[in-house]
Short mmCIF file of C-alpha atoms and ligand atoms in Angstrom, two decimals:
data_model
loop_
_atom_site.label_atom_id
_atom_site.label_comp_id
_atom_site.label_asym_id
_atom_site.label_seq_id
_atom_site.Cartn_x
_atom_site.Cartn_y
_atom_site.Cartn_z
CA UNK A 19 13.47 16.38 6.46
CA UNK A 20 10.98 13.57 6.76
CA UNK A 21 7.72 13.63 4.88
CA UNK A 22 4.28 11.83 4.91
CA UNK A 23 2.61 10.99 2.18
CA UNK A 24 -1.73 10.34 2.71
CA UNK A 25 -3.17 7.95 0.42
CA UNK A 26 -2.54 4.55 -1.28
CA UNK A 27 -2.83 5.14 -5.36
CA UNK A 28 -0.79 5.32 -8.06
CA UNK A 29 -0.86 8.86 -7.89
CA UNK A 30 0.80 8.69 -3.95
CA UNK A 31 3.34 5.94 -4.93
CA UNK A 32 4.52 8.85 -7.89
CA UNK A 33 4.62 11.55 -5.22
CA UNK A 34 6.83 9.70 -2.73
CA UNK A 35 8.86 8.27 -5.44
CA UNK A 36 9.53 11.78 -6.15
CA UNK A 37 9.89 13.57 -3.31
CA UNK A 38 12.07 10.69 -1.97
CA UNK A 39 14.66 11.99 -4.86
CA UNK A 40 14.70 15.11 -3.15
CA UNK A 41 18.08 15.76 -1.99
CA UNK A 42 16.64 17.28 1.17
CA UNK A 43 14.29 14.72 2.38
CA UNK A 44 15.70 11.78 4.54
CA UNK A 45 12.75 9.85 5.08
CA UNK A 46 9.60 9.58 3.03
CA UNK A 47 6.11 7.76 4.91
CA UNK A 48 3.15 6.73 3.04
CA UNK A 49 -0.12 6.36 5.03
CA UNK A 50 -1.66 3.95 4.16
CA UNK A 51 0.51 3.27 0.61
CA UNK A 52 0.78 -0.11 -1.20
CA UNK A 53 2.82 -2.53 -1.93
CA UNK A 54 4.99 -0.26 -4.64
CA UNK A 55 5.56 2.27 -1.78
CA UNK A 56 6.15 -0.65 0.49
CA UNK A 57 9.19 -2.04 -1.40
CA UNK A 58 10.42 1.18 -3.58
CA UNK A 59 13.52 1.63 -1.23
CA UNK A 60 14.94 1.90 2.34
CA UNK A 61 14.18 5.54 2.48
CA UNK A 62 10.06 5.13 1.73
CA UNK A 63 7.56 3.38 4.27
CA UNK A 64 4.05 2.91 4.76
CA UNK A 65 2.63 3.58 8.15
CA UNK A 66 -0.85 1.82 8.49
CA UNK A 67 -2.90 4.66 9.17
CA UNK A 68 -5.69 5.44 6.60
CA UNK A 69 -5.79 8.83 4.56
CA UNK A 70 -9.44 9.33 7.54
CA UNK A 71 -7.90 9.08 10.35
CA UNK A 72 -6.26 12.69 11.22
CA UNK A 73 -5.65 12.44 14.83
CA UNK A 74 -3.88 9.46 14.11
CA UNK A 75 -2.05 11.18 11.14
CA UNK A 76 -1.36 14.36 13.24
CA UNK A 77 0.14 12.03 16.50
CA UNK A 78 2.33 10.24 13.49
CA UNK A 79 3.44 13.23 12.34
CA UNK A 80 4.61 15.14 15.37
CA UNK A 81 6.07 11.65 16.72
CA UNK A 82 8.34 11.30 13.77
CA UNK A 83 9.28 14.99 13.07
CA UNK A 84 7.71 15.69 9.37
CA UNK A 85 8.30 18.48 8.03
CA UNK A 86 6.03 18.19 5.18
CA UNK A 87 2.93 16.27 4.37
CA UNK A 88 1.46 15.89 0.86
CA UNK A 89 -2.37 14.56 0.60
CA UNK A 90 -2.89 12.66 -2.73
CA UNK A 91 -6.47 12.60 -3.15
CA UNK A 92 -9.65 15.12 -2.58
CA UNK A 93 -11.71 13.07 0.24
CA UNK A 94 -9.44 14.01 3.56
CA UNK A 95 -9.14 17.69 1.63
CA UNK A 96 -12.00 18.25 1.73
CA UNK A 97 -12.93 16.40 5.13
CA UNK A 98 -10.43 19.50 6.32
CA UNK A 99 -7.14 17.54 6.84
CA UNK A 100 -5.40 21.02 6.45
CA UNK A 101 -7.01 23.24 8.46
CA UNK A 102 -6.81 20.47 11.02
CA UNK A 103 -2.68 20.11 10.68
CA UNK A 104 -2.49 23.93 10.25
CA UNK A 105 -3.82 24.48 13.56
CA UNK A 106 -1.56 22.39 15.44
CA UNK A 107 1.23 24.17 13.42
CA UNK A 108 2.53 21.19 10.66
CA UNK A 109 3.06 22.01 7.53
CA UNK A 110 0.62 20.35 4.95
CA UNK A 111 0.30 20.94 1.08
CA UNK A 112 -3.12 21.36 -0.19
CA UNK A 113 -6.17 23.58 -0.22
CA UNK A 114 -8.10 24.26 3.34
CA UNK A 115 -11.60 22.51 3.77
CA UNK A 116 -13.27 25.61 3.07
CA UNK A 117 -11.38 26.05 -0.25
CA UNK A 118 -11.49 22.10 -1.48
CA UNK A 119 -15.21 22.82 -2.09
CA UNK A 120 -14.02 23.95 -5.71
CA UNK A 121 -14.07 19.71 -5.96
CA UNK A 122 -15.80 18.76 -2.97
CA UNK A 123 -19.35 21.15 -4.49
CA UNK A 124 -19.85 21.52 -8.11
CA UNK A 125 -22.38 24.29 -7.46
CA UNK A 126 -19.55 25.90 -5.34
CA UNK A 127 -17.34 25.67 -8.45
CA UNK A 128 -19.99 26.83 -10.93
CA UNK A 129 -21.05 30.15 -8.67
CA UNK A 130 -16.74 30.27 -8.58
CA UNK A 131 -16.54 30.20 -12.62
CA UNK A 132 -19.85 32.57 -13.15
CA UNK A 133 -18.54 34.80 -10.96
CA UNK A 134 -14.60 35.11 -12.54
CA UNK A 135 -16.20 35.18 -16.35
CA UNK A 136 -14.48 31.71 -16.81
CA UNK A 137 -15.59 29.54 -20.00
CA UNK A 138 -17.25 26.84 -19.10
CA UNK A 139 -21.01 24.88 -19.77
CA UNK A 140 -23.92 27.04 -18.91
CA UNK A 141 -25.70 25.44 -15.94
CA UNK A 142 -28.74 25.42 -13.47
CA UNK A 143 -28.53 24.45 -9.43
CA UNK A 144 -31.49 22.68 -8.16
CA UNK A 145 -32.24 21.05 -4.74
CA UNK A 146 -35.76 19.37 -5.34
CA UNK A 147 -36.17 16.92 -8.40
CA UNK A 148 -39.30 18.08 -9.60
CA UNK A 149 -37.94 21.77 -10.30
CA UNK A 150 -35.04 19.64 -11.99
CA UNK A 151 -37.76 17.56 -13.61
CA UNK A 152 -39.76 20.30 -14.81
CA UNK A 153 -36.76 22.08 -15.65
CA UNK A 154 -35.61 19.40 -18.40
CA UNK A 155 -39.53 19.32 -19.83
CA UNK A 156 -38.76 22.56 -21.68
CA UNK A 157 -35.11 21.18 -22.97
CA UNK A 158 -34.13 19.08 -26.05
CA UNK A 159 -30.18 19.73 -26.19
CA UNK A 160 -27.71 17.19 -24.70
CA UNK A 161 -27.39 17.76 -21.08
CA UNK A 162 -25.04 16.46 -18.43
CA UNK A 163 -26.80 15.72 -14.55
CA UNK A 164 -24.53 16.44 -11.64
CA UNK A 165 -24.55 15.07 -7.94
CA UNK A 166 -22.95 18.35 -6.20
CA UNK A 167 -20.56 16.53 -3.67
CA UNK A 168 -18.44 14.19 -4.02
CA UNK A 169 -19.30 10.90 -5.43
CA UNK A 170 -15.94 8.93 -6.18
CA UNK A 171 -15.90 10.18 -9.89
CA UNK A 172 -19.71 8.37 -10.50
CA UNK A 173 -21.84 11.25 -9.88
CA UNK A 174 -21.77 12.86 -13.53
CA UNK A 175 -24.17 11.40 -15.51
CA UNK A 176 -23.81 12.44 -19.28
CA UNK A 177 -27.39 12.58 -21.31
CA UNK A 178 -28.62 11.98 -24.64
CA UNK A 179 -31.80 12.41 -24.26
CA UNK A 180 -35.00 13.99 -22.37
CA UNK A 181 -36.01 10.76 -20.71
CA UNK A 182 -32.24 9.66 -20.01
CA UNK A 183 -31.34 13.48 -17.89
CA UNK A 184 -34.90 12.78 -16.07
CA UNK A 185 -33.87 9.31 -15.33
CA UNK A 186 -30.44 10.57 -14.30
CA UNK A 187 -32.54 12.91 -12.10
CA UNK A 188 -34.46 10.24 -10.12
CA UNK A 189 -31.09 8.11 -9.20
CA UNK A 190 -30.08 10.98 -7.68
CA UNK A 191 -33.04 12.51 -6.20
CA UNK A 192 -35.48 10.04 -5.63
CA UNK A 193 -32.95 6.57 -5.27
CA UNK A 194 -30.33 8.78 -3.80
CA UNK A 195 -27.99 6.49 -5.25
CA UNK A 196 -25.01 9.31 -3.70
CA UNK A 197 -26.71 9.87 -0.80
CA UNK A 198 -25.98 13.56 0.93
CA UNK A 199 -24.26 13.97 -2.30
CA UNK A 200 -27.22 14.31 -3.98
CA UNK A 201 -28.50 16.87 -1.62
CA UNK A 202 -28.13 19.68 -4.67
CA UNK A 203 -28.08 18.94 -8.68
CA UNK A 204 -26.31 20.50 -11.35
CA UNK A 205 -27.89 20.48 -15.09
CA UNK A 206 -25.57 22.37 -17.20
CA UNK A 207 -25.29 22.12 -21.20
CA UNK A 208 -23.08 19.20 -22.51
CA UNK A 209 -19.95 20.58 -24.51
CA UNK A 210 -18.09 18.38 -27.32
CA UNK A 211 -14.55 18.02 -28.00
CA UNK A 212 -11.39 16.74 -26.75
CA UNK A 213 -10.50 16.47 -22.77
CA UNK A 214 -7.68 17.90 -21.47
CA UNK A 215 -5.91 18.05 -18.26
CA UNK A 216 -4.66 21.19 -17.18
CA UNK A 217 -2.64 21.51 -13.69
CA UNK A 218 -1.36 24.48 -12.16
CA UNK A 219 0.57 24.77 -8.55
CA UNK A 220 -0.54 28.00 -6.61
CA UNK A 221 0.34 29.57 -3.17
CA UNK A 222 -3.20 32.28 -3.63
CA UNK A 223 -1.38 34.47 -5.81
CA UNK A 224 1.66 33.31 -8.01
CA UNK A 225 0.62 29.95 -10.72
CA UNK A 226 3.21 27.90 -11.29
CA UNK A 227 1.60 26.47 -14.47
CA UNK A 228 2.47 22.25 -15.52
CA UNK A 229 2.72 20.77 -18.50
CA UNK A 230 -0.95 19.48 -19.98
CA UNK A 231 -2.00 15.83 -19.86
CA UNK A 232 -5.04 14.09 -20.91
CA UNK A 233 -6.51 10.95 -19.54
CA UNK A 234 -8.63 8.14 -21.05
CA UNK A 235 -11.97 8.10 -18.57
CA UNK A 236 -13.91 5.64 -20.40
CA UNK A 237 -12.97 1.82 -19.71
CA UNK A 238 -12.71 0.56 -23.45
CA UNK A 239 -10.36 1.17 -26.37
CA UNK A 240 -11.66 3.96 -28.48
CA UNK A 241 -12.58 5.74 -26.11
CA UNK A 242 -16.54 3.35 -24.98
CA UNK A 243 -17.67 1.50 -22.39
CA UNK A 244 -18.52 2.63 -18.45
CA UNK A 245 -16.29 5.91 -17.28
CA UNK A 246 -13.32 4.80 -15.04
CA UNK A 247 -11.22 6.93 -12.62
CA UNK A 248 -8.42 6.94 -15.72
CA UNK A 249 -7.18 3.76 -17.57
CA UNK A 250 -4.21 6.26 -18.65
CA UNK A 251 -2.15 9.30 -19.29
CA UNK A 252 0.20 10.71 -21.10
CA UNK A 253 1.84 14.13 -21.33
CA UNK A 254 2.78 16.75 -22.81
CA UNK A 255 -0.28 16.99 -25.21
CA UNK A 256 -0.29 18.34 -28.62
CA UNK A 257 -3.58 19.89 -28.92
CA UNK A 258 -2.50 22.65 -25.76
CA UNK A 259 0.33 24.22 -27.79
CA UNK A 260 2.22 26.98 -25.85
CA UNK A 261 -0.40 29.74 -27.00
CA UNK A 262 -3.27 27.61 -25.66
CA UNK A 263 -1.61 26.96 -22.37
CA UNK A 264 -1.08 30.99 -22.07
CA UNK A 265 -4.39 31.46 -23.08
CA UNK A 266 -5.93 28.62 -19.95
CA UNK A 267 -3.36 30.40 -17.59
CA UNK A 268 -4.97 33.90 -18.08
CA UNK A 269 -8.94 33.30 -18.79
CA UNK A 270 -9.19 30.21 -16.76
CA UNK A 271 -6.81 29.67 -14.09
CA UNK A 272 -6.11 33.47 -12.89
CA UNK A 273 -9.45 34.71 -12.56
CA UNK A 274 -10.14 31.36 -10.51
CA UNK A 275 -7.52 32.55 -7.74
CA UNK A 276 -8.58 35.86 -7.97
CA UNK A 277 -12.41 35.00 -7.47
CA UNK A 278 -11.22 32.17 -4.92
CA UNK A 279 -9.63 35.38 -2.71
CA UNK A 280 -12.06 37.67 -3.20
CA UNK A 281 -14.87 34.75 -1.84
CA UNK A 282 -12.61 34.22 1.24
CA UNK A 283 -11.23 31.16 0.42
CA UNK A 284 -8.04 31.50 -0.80
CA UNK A 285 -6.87 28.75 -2.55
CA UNK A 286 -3.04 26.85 -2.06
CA UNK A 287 -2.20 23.73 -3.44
CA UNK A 288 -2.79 21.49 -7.03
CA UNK A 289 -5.62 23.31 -9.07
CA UNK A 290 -6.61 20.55 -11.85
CA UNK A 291 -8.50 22.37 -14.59
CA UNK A 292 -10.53 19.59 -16.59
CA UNK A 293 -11.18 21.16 -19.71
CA UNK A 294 -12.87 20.62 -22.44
CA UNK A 295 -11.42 22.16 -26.06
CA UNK A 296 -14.26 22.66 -28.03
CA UNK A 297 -15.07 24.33 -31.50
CA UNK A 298 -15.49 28.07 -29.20
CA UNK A 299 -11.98 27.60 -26.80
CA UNK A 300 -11.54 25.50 -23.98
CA UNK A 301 -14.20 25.56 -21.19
CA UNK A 302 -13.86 24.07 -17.81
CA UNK A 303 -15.81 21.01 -17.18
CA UNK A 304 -14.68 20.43 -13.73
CA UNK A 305 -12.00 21.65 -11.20
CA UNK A 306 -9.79 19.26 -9.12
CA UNK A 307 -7.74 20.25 -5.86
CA UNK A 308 -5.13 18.10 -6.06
CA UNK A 309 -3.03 15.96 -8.63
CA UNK A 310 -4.93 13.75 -11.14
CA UNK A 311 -4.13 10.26 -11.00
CA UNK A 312 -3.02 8.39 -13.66
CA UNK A 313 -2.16 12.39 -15.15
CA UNK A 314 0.50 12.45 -12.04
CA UNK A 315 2.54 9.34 -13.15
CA UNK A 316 3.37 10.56 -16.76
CA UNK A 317 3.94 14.20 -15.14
CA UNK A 318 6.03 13.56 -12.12
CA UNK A 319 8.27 11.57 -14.92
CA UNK A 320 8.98 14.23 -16.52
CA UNK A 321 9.73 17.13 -13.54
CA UNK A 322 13.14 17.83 -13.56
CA UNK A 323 12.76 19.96 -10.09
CA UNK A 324 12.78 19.70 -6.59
CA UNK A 325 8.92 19.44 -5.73
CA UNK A 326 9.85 19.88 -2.29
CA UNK A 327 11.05 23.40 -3.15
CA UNK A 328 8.01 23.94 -5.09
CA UNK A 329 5.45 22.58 -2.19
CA UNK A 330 7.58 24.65 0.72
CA UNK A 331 6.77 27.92 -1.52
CA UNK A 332 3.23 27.35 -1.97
CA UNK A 333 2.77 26.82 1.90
CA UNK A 334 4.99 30.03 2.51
CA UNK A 335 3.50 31.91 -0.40
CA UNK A 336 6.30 32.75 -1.96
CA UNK A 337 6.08 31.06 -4.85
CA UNK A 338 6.90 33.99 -6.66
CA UNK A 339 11.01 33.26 -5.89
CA UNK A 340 10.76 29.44 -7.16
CA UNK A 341 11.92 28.92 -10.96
CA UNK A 342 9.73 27.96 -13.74
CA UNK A 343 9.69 24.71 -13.65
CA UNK A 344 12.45 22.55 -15.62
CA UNK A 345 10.65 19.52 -17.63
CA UNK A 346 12.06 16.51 -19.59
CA UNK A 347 11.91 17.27 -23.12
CA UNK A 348 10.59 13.50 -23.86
CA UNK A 349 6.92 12.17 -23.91
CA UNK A 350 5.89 10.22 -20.44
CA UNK A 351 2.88 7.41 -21.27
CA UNK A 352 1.32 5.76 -18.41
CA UNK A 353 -0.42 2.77 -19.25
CA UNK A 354 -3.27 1.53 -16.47
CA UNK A 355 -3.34 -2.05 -15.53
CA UNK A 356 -6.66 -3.66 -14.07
CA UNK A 357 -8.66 -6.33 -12.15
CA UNK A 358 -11.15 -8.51 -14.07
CA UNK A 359 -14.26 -6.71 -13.79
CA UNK A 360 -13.16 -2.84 -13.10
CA UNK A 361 -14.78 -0.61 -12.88
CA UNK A 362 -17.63 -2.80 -11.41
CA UNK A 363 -16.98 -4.88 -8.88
CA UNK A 364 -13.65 -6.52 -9.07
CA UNK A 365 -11.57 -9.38 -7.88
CA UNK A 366 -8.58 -8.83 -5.46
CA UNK A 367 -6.11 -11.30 -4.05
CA UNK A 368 -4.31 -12.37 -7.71
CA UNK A 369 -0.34 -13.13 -7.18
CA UNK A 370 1.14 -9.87 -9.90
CA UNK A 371 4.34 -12.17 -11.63
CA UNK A 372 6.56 -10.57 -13.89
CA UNK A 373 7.60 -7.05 -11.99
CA UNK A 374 10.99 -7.51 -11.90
CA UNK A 375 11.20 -8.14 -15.85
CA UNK A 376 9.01 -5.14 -16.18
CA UNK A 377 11.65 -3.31 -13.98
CA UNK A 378 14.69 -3.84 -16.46
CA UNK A 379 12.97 -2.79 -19.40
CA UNK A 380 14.67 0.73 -19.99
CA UNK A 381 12.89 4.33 -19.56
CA UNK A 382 10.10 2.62 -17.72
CA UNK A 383 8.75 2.76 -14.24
CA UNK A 384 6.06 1.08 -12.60
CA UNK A 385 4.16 2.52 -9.99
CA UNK A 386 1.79 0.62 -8.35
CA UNK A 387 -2.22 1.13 -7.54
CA UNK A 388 -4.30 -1.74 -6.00
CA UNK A 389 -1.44 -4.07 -4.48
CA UNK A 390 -0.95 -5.49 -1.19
CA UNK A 391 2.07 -7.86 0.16
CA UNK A 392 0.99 -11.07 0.99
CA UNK A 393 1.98 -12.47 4.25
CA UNK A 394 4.15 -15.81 3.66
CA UNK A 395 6.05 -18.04 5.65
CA UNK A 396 9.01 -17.48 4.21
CA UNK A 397 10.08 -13.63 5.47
CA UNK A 398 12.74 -13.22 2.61
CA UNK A 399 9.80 -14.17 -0.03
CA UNK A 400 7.86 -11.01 -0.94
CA UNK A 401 4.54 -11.86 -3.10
CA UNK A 402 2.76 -9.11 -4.43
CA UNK A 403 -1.00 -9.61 -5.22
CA UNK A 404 -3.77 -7.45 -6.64
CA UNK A 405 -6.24 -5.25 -3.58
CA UNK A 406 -8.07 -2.86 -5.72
CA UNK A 407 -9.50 -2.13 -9.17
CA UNK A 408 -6.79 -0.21 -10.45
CA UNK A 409 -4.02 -2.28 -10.30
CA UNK A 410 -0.59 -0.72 -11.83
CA UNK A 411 0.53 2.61 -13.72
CA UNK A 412 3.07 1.37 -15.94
CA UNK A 413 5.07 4.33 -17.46
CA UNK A 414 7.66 5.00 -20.21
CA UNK A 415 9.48 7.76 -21.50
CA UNK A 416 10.53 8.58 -24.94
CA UNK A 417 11.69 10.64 -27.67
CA UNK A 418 8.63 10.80 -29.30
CA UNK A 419 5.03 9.56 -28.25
CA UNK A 420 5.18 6.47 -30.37
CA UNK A 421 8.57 5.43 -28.38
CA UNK A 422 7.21 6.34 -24.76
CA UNK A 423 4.29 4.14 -25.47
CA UNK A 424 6.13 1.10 -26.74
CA UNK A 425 8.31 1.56 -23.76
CA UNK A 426 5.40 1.30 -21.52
CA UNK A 427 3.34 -1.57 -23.16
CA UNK A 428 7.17 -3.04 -23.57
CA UNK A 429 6.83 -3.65 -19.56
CA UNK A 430 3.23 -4.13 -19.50
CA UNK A 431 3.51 -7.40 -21.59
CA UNK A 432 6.01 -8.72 -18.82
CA UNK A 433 3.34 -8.65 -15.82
CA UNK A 434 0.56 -10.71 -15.68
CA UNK A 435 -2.07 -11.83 -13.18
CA UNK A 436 -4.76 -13.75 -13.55
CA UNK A 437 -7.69 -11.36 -15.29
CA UNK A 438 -5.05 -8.53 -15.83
CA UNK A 439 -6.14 -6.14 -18.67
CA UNK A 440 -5.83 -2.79 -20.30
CA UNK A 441 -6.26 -0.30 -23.03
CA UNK A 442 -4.30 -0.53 -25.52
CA UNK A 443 -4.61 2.75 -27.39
CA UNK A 444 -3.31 4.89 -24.55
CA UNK A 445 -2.11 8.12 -26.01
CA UNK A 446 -2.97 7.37 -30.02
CA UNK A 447 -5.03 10.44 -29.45
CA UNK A 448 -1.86 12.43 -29.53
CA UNK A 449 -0.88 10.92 -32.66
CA UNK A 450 -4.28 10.52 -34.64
P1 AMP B 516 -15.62 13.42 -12.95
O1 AMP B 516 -14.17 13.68 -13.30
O2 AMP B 516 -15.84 12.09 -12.41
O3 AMP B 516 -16.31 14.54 -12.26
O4 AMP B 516 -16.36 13.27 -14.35
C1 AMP B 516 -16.45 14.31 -15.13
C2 AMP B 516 -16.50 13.77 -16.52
O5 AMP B 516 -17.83 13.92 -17.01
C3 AMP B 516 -15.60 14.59 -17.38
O6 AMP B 516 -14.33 14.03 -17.46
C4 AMP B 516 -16.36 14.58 -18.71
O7 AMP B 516 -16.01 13.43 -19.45
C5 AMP B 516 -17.80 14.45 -18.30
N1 AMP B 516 -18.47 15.76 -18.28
C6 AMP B 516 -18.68 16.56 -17.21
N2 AMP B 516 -19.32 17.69 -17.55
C7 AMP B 516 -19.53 17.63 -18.87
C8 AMP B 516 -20.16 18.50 -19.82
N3 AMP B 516 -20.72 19.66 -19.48
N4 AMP B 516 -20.19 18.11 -21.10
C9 AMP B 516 -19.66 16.92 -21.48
N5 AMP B 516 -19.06 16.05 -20.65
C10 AMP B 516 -19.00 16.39 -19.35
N1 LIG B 517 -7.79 11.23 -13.59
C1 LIG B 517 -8.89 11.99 -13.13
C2 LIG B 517 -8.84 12.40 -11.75
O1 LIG B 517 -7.84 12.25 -11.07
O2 LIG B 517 -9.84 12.91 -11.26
#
């Protein structure tokens, strides 16, 4: 079958790198992709249409007979890209509109969570910021201010103090700095520990559970500096041993589906659980409806299954006849490369040398982010140059953790581009 792929990240080039090894897909399309998607083989190409545009999308996909499409990231979700291929009859993968709101509101997902008894930070909706204000007069403990919708990743603002959650307040009520976002706030209590990533595939009633991965949000080694949409992932992790995985499935994950069914809005697709493990148990700080990206690299590494398989099943529900998934018993670290000045503003346009020696190191595979293909004059010379903050997800497997990182930072110190960087303690957390 042919599939389409919507979206241009690292997290899409992994998904049609993967479903491409499917032995039942002929033909894999990425809309818009990047340049990684653009030269990974003869059976993957991009098709410039952005991840927007759905009756351009829909046209493509009934001209070129998919059979499957697979949205990487939350915006066209929860713009309603499935309801809108659903009722023309294509198959899509992912959550409906009405059901991407566990993302797309995070007053939606908190009325979700109270009402399914799942851990997670206790919390207060407002809509005007001087309730909000007045609200945080009466409060002294650490608090964490929330835009409701979706603000690419910048609308949690973490507190440590009165006057900083009141400040936090007016950017989003007064400066609107995320406009309609903005339209509701969130002030729940802010919970200390160690992030994790949970991800679970679901078809409304059967969890196919994955293996746990944790990212590194904050720009800077160590774990400082301005948050980032992920400078890097690895999986599995060692803090969510089997127990602790069982434990997420049952408090966390199936009274989320149930709760999501009973509201009317069942829920099919990736269900990201970002937890937090603190001293009392994990909690949910946040739920995703889709994969994570970079937590997708290191994870789509390691799947040792047909995702096709798994993707048909959920859109059938019947996931309930699909095997537990099979996974590669070695570690997967994926290693974020950047542009000067992420994740402010950035440059674009540097010439990326050095991929093809990153290609022979062994265990490794680079997936690309921000990259474009330069037009030349020459048509056999392909030149590959930076178009977006996050550049590359370079990724290695190993034995151990220690060996899946030096495989990755092996290939990461053969590319280079003028203002290139990266952390360069990605997954010492799992070894601390
Ligand atoms: P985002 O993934 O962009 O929604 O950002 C959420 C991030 O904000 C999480 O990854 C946490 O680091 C942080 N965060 C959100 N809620 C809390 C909370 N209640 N306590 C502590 N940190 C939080
Ligand atoms: N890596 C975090 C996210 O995908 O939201």
């Amino acid at each position: 079958m042919n599939i389409l792929v919507v979206g241009s990240g690292g997290r899409e080039h992994a998904l049609a790198w993967k479903l491409a090894g499917s032995s039942r897909v002929k033909r894999v399309f990425v809309a818009p992709g990047n340049a990684g998607t653009a030269t990974e083989g003869s059976d993957i190409e991009n098709v410039p249409i952005k991840e927007l545009e759905f009756p351009k999308l829909l046209e493509f996909a009934k001209q070129n007979k998919i059979g499957l499409t697979v949205v990487g990231s939350e915006v066209p979700l929860c713009a309603g890209i499935v309801d809108v291929f659903d009722r023309e009859g294509l198959r899509i993968f992912g959550p409906s509109k009405s059901a991407a709101q566990l993302e797309g509101s995070k007053s939606f997902c908190k009325e979700i969570l109270r009402r399914g008894d799942v851990p997670t930070a206790i919390y207060n909706v407002f809509t005007g910021g001087d309730e909000a204000i007045q609200f945080l007069q009466n409060r002294d403990n650490p608090i964490v201010v929330k835009a409701d919708g979706l603000a690419a990743g910048k609308g949690v603002i973490v507190c440590k103090n009165r006057s900083e959650s009141i400040e936090a307040v007016h950017r989003i009520k007064k400066r609107r700095e995320f406009g309609e976002a903005g339209d509701r706030i969130v002030i729940e209590e802010r919970l200390d520990g160690e992030e994790v990533s949970v991800l679970a595939i679901t078809d409304g009633s059967t969890i196919l559970m994955l293996q746990p991965a944790q990212d590194h949000k904050p720009a800077f080694d160590g774990d400082v500096g301005p948050n980032t949409g992920g400078m890097g992932a690895y999986s599995p992790v060692p803090i969510v041993d089997d127990q602790m995985l069982r434990w997420i499935e049952e408090r966390v994950l199936v009274p989320t589906v149930h709760t999501m069914n009973s509201n009317g809005t069942p829920f099919k697709g990736v269900l990201y659980a970002g937890l937090m493990i603190t001293k009392q148990g994990p909690k949910v700080l946040e739920y995703n409806v889709r994969f994570g990206d970079p937590e997708c690299q290191p994870l789509l590494m390691r799947l040792n299954c047909d995702l096709v398989d798994i993707m048909e099943a959920t859109i059938d529900g019947k996931l309930d006849s699909i095997r537990m998934p099979e996974w590669d018993a070695r570690h997967a670290v994926c290693v974020v490369m950047a542009s000067k000045g992420y994740p402010n503003e950035y440059e674009t346009g540097k010439p990326i040398r050095g991929l093809d020696d990153a290609a022979k190191i062994p265990n490794t595979k680079v997936f690309h982010a921000g990259t474009a293909i330069e037009k030349t004059d020459n048509k056999d010379e392909i030149k590959i140059i930076t178009n977006g903050g996050r550049v590359l997800g370079v990724t290695g497997l190993g034995e151990t953790i220690s060996d899946a990182k030096f495989a990755a930072y092996s290939a990461v110190k053969k590319i280079r581009w003028d203002g290139a960087w990266c952390r360069k303690d990605i997954s010492d957390k799992a070894t601390k």
